[in-house]
mmCIF file of C-alpha atoms and ligand atoms in Angstrom:
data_model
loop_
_atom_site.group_PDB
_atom_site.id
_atom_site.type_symbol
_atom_site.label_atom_id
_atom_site.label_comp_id
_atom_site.label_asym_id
_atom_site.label_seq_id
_atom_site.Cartn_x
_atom_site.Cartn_y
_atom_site.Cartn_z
ATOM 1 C CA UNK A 1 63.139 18.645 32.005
ATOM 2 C CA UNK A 2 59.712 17.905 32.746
ATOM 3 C CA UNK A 3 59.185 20.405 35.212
ATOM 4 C CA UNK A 4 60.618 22.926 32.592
ATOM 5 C CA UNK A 5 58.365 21.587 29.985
ATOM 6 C CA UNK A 6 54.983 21.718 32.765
ATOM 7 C CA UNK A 7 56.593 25.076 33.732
ATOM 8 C CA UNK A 8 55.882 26.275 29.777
ATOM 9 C CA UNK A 9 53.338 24.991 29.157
ATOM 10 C CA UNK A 10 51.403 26.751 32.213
ATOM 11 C CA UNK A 11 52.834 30.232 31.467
ATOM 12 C CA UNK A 12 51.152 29.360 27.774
ATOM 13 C CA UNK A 13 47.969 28.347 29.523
ATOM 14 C CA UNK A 14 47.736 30.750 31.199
ATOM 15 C CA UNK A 15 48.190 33.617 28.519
ATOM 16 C CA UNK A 16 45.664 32.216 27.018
ATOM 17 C CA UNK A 17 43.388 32.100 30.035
ATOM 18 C CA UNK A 18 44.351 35.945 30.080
ATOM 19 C CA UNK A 19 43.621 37.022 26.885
ATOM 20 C CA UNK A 20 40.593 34.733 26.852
ATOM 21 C CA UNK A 21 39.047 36.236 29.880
ATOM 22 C CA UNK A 22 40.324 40.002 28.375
ATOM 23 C CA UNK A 23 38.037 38.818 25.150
ATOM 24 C CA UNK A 24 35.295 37.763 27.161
ATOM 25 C CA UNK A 25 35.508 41.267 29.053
ATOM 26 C CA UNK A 26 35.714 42.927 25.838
ATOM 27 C CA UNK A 27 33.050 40.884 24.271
ATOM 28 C CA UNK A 28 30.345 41.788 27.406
ATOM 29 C CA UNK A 29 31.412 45.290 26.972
ATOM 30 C CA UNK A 30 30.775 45.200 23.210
ATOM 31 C CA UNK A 31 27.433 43.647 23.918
ATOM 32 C CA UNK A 32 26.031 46.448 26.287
ATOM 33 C CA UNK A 33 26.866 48.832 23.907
ATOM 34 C CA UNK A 34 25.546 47.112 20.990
ATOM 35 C CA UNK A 35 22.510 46.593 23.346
ATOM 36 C CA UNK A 36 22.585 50.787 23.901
ATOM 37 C CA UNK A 37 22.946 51.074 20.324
ATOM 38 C CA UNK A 38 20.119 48.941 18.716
ATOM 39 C CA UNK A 39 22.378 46.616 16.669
ATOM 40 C CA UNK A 40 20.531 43.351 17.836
ATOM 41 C CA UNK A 41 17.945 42.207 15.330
ATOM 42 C CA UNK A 42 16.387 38.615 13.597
ATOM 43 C CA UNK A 43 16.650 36.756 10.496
ATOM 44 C CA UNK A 44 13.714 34.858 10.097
ATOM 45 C CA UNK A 45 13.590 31.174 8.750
ATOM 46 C CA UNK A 46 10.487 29.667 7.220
ATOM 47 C CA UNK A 47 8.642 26.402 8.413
ATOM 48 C CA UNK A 48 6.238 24.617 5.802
ATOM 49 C CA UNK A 49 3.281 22.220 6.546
ATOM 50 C CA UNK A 50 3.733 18.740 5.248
ATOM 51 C CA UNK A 51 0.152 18.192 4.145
ATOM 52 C CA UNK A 52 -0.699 21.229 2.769
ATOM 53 C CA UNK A 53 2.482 22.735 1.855
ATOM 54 C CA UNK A 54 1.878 25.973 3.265
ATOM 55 C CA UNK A 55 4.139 28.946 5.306
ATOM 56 C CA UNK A 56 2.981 27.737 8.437
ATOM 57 C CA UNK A 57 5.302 30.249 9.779
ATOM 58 C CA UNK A 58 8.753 31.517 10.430
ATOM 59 C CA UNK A 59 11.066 31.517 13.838
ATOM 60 C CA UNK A 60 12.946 34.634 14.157
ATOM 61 C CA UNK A 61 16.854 33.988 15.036
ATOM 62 C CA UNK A 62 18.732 36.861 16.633
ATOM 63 C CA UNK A 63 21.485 38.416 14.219
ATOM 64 C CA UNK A 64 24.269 41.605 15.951
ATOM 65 C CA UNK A 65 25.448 43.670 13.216
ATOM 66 C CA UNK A 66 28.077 44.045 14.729
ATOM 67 C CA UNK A 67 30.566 47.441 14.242
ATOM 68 C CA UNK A 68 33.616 45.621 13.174
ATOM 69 C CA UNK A 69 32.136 42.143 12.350
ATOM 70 C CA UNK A 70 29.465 42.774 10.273
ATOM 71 C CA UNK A 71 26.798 39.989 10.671
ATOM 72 C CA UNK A 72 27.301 37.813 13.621
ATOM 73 C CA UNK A 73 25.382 34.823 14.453
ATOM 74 C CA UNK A 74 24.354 33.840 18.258
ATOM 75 C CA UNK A 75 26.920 31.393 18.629
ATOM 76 C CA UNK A 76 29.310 34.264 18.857
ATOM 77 C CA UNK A 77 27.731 35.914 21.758
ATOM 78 C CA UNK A 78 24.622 34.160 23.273
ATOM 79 C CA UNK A 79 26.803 32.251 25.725
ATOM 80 C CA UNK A 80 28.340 35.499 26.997
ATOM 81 C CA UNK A 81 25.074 37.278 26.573
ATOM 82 C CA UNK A 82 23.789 34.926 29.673
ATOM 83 C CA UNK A 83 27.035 35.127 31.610
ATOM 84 C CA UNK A 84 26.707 39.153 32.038
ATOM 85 C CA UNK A 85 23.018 38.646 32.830
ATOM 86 C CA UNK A 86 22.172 40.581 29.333
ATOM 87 C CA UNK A 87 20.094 37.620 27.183
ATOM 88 C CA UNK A 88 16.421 39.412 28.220
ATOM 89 C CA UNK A 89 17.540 42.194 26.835
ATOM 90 C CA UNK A 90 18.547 40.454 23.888
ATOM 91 C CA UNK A 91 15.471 38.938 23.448
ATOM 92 C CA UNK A 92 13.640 41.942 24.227
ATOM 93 C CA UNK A 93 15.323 43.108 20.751
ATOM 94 C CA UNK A 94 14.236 40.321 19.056
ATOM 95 C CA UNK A 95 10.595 40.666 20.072
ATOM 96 C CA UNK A 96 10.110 44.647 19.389
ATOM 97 C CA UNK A 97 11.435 43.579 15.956
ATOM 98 C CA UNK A 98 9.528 40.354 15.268
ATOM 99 C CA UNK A 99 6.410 42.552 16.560
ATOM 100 C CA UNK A 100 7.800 45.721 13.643
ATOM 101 C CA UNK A 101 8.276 43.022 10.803
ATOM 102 C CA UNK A 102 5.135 41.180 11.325
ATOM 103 C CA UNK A 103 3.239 44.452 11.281
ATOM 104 C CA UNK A 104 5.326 45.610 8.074
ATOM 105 C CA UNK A 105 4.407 41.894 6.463
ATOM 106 C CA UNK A 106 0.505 42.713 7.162
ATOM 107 C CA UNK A 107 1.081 46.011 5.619
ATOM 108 C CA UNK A 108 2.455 44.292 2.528
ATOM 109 C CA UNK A 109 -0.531 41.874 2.865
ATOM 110 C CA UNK A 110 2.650 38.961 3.310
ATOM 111 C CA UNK A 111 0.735 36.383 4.972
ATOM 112 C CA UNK A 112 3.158 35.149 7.714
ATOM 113 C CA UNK A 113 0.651 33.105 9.996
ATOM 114 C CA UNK A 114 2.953 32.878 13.257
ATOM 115 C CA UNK A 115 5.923 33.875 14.544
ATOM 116 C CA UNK A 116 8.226 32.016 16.813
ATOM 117 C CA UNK A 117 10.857 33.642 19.365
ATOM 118 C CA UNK A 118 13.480 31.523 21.212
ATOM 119 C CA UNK A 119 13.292 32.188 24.856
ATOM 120 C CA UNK A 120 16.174 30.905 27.850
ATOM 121 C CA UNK A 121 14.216 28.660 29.767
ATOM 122 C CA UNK A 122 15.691 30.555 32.610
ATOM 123 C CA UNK A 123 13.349 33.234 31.775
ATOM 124 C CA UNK A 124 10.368 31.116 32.730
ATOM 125 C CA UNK A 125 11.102 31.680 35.869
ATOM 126 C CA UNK A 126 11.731 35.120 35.461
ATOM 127 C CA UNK A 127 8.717 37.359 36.929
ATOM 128 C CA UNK A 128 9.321 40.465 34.553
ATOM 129 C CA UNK A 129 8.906 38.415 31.776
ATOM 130 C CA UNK A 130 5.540 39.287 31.189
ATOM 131 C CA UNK A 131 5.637 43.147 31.327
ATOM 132 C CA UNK A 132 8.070 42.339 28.563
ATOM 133 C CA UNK A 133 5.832 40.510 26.402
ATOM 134 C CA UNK A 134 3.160 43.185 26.816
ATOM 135 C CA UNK A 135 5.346 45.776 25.174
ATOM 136 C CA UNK A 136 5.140 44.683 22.361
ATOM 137 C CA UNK A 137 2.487 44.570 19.790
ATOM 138 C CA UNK A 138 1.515 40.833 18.371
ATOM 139 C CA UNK A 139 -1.951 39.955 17.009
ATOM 140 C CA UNK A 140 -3.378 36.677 19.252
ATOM 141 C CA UNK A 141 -2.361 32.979 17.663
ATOM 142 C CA UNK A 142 0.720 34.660 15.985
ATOM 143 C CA UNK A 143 2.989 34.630 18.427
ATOM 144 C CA UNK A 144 5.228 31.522 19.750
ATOM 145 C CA UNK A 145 8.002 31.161 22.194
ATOM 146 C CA UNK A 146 11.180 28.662 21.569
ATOM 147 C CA UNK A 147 12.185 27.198 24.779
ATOM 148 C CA UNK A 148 15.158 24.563 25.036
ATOM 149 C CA UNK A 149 14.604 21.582 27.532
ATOM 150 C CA UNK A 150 16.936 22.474 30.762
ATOM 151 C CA UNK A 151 17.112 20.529 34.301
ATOM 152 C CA UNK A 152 14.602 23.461 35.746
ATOM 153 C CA UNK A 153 11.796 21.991 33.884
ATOM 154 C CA UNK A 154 12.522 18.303 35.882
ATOM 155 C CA UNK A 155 11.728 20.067 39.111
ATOM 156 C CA UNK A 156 8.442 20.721 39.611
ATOM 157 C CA UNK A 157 8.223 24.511 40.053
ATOM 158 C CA UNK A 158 4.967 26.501 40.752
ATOM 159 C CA UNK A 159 6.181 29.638 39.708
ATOM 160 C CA UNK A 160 7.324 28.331 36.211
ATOM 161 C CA UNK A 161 3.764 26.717 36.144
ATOM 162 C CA UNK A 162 2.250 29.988 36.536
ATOM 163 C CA UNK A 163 4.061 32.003 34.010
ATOM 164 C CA UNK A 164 4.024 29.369 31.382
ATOM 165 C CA UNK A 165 0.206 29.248 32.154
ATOM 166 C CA UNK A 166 0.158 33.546 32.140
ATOM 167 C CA UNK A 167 1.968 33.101 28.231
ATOM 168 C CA UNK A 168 -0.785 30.705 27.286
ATOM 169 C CA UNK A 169 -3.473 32.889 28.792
ATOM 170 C CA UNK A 170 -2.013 35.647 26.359
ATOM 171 C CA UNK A 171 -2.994 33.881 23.248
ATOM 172 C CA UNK A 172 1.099 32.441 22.916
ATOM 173 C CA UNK A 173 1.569 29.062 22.034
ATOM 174 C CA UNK A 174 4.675 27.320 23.915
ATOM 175 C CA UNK A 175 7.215 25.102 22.240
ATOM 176 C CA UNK A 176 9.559 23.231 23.199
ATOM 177 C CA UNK A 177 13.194 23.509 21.051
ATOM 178 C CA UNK A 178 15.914 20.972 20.510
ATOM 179 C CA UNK A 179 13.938 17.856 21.439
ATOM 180 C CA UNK A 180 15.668 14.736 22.431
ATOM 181 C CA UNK A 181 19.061 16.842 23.234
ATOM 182 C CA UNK A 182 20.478 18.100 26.031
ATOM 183 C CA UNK A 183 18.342 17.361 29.183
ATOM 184 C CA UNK A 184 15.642 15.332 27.788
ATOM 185 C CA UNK A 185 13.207 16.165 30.499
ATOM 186 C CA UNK A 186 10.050 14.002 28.640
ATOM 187 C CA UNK A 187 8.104 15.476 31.917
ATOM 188 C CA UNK A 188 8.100 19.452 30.183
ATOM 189 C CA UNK A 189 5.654 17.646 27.867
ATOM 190 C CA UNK A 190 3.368 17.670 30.622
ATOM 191 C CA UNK A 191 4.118 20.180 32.907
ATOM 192 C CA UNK A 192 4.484 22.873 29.994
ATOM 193 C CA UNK A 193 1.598 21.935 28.193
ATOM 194 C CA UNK A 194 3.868 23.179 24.627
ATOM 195 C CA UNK A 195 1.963 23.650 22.056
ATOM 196 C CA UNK A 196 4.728 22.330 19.831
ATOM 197 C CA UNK A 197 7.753 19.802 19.857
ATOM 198 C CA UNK A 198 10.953 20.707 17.975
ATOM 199 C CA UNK A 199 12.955 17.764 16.978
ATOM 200 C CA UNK A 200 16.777 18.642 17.287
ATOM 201 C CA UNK A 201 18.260 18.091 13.618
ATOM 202 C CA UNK A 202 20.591 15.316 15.494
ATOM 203 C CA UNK A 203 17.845 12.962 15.456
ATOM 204 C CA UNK A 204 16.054 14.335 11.922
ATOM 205 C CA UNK A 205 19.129 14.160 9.630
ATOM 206 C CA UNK A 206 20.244 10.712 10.178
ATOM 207 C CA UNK A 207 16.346 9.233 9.842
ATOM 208 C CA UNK A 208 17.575 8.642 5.866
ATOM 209 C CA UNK A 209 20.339 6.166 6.707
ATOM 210 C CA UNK A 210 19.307 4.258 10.314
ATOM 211 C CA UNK A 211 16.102 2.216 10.772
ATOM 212 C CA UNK A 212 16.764 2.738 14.758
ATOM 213 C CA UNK A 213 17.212 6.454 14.242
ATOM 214 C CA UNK A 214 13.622 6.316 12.247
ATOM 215 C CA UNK A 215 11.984 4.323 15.040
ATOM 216 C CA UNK A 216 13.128 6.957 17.568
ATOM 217 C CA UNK A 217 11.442 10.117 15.490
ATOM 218 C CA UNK A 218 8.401 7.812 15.015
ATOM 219 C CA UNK A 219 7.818 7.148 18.563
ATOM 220 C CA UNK A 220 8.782 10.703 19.197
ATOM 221 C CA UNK A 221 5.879 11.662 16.850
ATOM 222 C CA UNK A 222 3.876 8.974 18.410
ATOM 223 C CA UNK A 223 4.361 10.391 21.865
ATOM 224 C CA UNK A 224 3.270 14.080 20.622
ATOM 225 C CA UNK A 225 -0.251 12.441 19.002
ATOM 226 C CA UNK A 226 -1.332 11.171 21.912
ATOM 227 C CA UNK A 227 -0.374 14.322 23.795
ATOM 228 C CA UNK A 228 -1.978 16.169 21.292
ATOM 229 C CA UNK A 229 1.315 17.518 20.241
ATOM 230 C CA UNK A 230 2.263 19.270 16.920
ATOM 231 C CA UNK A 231 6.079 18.087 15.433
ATOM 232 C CA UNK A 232 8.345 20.150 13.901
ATOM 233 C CA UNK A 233 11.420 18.213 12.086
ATOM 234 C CA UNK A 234 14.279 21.161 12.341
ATOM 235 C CA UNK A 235 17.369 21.040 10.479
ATOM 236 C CA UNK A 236 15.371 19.265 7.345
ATOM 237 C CA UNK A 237 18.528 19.515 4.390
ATOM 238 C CA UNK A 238 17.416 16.876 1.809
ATOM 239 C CA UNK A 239 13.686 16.047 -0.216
ATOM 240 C CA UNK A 240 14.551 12.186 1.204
ATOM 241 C CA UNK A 241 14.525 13.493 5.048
ATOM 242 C CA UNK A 242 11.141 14.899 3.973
ATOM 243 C CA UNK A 243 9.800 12.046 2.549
ATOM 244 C CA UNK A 244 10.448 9.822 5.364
ATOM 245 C CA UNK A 245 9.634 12.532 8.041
ATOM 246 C CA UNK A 246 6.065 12.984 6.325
ATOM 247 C CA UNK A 247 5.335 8.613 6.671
ATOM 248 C CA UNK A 248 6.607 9.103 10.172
ATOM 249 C CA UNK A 249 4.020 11.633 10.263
ATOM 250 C CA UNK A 250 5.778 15.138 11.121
ATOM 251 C CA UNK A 251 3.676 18.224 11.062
ATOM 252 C CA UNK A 252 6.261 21.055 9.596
ATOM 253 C CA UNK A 253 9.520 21.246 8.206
ATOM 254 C CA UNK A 254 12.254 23.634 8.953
ATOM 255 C CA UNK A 255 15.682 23.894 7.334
ATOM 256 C CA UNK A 256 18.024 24.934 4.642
ATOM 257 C CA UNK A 257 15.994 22.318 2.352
ATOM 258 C CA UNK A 258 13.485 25.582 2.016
ATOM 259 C CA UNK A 259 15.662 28.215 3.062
ATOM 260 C CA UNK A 260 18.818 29.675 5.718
ATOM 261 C CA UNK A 261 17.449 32.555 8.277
ATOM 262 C CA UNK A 262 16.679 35.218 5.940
ATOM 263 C CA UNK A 263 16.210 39.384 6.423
ATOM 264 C CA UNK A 264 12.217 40.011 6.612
ATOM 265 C CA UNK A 265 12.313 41.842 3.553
ATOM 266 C CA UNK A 266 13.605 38.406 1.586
ATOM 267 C CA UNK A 267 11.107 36.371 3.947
ATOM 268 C CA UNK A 268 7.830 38.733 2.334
ATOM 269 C CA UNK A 269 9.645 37.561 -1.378
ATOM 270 C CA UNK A 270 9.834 33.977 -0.572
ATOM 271 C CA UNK A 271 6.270 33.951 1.101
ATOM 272 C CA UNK A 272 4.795 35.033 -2.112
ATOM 273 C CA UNK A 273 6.762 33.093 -4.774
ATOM 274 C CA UNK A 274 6.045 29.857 -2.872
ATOM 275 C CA UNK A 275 9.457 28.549 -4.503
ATOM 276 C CA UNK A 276 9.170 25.040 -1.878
ATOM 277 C CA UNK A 277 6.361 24.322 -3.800
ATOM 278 C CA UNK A 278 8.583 23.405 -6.495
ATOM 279 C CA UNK A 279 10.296 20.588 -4.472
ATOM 280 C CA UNK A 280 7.543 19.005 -3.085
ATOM 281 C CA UNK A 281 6.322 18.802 -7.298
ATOM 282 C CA UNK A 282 9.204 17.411 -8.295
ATOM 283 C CA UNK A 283 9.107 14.371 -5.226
ATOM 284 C CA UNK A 284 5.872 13.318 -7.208
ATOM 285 C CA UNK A 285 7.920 12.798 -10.414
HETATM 286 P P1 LIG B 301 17.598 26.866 17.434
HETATM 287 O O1 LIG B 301 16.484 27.626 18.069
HETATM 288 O O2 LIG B 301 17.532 25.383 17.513
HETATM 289 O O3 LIG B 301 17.629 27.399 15.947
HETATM 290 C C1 LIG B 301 17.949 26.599 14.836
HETATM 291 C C2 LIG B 301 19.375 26.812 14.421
HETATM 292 O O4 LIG B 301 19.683 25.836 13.422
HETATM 293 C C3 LIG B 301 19.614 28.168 13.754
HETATM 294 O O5 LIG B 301 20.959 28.562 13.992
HETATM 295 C C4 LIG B 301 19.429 27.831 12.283
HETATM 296 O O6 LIG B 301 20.104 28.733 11.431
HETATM 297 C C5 LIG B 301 20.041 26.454 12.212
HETATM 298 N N1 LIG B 301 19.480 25.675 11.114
HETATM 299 C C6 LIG B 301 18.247 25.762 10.579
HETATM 300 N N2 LIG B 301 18.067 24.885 9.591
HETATM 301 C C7 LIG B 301 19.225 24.186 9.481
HETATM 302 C C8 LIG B 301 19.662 23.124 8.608
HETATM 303 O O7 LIG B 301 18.921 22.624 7.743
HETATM 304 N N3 LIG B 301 20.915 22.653 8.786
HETATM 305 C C9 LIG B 301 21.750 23.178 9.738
HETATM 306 N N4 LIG B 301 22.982 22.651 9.837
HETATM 307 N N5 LIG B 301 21.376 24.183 10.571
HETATM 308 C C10 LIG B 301 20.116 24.674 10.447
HETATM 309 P P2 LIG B 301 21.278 29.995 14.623
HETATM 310 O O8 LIG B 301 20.459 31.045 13.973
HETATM 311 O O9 LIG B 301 22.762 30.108 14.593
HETATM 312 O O10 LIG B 301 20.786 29.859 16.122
HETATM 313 C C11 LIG B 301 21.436 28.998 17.021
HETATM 314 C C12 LIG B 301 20.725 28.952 18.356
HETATM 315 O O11 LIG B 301 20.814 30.212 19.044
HETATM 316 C C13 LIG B 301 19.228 28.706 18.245
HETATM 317 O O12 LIG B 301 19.004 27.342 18.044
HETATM 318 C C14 LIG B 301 18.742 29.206 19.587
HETATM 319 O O13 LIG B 301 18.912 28.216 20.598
HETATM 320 C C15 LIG B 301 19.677 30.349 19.883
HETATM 321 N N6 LIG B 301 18.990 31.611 19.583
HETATM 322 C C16 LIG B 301 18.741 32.141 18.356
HETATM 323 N N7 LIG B 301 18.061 33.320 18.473
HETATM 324 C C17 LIG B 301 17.859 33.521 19.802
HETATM 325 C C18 LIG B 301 17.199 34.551 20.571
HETATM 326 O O14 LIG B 301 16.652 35.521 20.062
HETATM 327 N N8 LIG B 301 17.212 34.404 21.943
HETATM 328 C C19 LIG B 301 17.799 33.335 22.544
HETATM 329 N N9 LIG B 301 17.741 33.277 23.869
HETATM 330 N N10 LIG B 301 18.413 32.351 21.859
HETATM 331 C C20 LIG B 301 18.446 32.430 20.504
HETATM 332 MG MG1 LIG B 302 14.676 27.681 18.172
HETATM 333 MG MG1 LIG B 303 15.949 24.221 17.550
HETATM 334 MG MG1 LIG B 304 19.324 24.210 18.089
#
């Protein structure tokens, strides 16, 4: 019986191994040609200064209008994208359209101070990543790169030294995404020299309801001071995470508090109606 049952259960498993690995196939295919066909693009997502309440910028987020699917988000494809060797190319898309929208904001006269793109960290050790950068047109300060901690920044590697130092000589700050997740390599803070530090929204959200989980963000912020590090709080959802995030002394605020990713067009409205000002008045009350 049990044999039978085991017997079952791995003709199941594996139909869906097979259909799984026909999706993936379809899925890279899919990807190439919405690569051929220009159907990568970004939403972009607003981050506000705590002292001064400003648009201290946005970070673009890759979007594929997809044929069938309409809108899809990256956790529908990224992971494939860097199976089938195709994420520079993906971010290649985002950055000739960051570069198009921030030029189309000036045009406006939408002041949108910086823009930052998420990079794989693989890509710091990627020589061509430069020549890709250069194709496309930012004005100096504006532009940012998103990289998530990974074990390649433990190990101390010349060449990733070099190119993060060639993105710095170019005028772009570097930023490191997702702090205190994945492989907390506390070392990148040094060896990157990031302009930046992104705390993950697992350690922001529950700052409102756990003194330890406070403590952690405030020596996390602590940390960044002394480094001469700015903090980003991502993932911000409620005016109390704000509040407590501005005593622990955070420098900007991301999250659908002020807004979800948005298209660049909605981004130039929201820039000029200021509507976050509005929360940040009513916390006074
Ligand atoms: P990330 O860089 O940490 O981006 C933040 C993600 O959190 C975004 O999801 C954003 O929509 C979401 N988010 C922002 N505020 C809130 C909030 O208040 N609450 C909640 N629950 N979520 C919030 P998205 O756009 O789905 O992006 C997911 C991840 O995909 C990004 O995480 C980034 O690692 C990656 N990614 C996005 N665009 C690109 C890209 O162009 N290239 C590469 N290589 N990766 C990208
Ligand atoms: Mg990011
Ligand atoms: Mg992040
Ligand atoms: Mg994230």
């Amino acid at each position: 019986e049990a044999k039978k049952a085991g017997r079952a259960r791995s003709i199941i498993f594996n139909a869906t191994l097979k259909t799984a690995a026909i999706n993936t196939k379809r899925l890279a295919d899919e990807i190439l040609a919405g690569l051929e066909n220009d159907e990568f693009f970004a939403f972009y997502q607003p981050q506000i200064t705590a002292r001064s309440h400003q648009l201290a910028g946005v970070e673009a987020l890759v979007r594929w209008n997809h044929p069938e699917h309409g809108i899809l988000s990256p956790a529908a494809f990224i992971t494939t994208a860097e199976t089938i060797g195709a994420i520079a190319r993906i971010d290649s898309a985002v950055l000739k359209h960051a570069s198009r929208q921030h030029q189309i904001w000036r045009e406006n006269n939408v002041n949108v101070p910086r823009i930052a793109v998420n990079l794989s960290a693989q890509r710091l050790s990627d020589e061509t990543l430069i020549k890709a950068i250069q194709e496309h047109k930012f004005e100096p300060g504006v532009l940012s790169f998103e990289f998530v901690e990974s074990i390649s920044f433990d190990e101390p590697d010349a060449k990733i030294d070099e190119i993060a130092e060639q993105i710095r000589a170019m005028g772009i700050d570097i930023e490191i995404d997702d702090f205190g997740t994945g492989y907390a390599s506390i070392t990148s803070l040094l060896s990157l020299s990031p302009k930046r530090l992104k705390v993950d929204r697992q350690l922001v959200q529950p700052v409102t309801t756990d003194p330890r989980q406070r403590r952690l963000v405030g020596s996390i912020v602590e940390i960044g001071r002394s480094l001469g590090i700015e903090i980003i709080a991502e993932g911000v959802e409620t005016i109390e995470q704000v509040e407590i995030l501005e005593r622990l002394g955070c420098d900007i605020f991301q999250g659908y508090l002020f807004s979800k990713p948005m298209p660049g067009d909605q981004l130039a409205q929201f820039a000029q109606e200021k509507p976050w000002l509005r929360l940040f008045q009513d916390q006074l009350h």
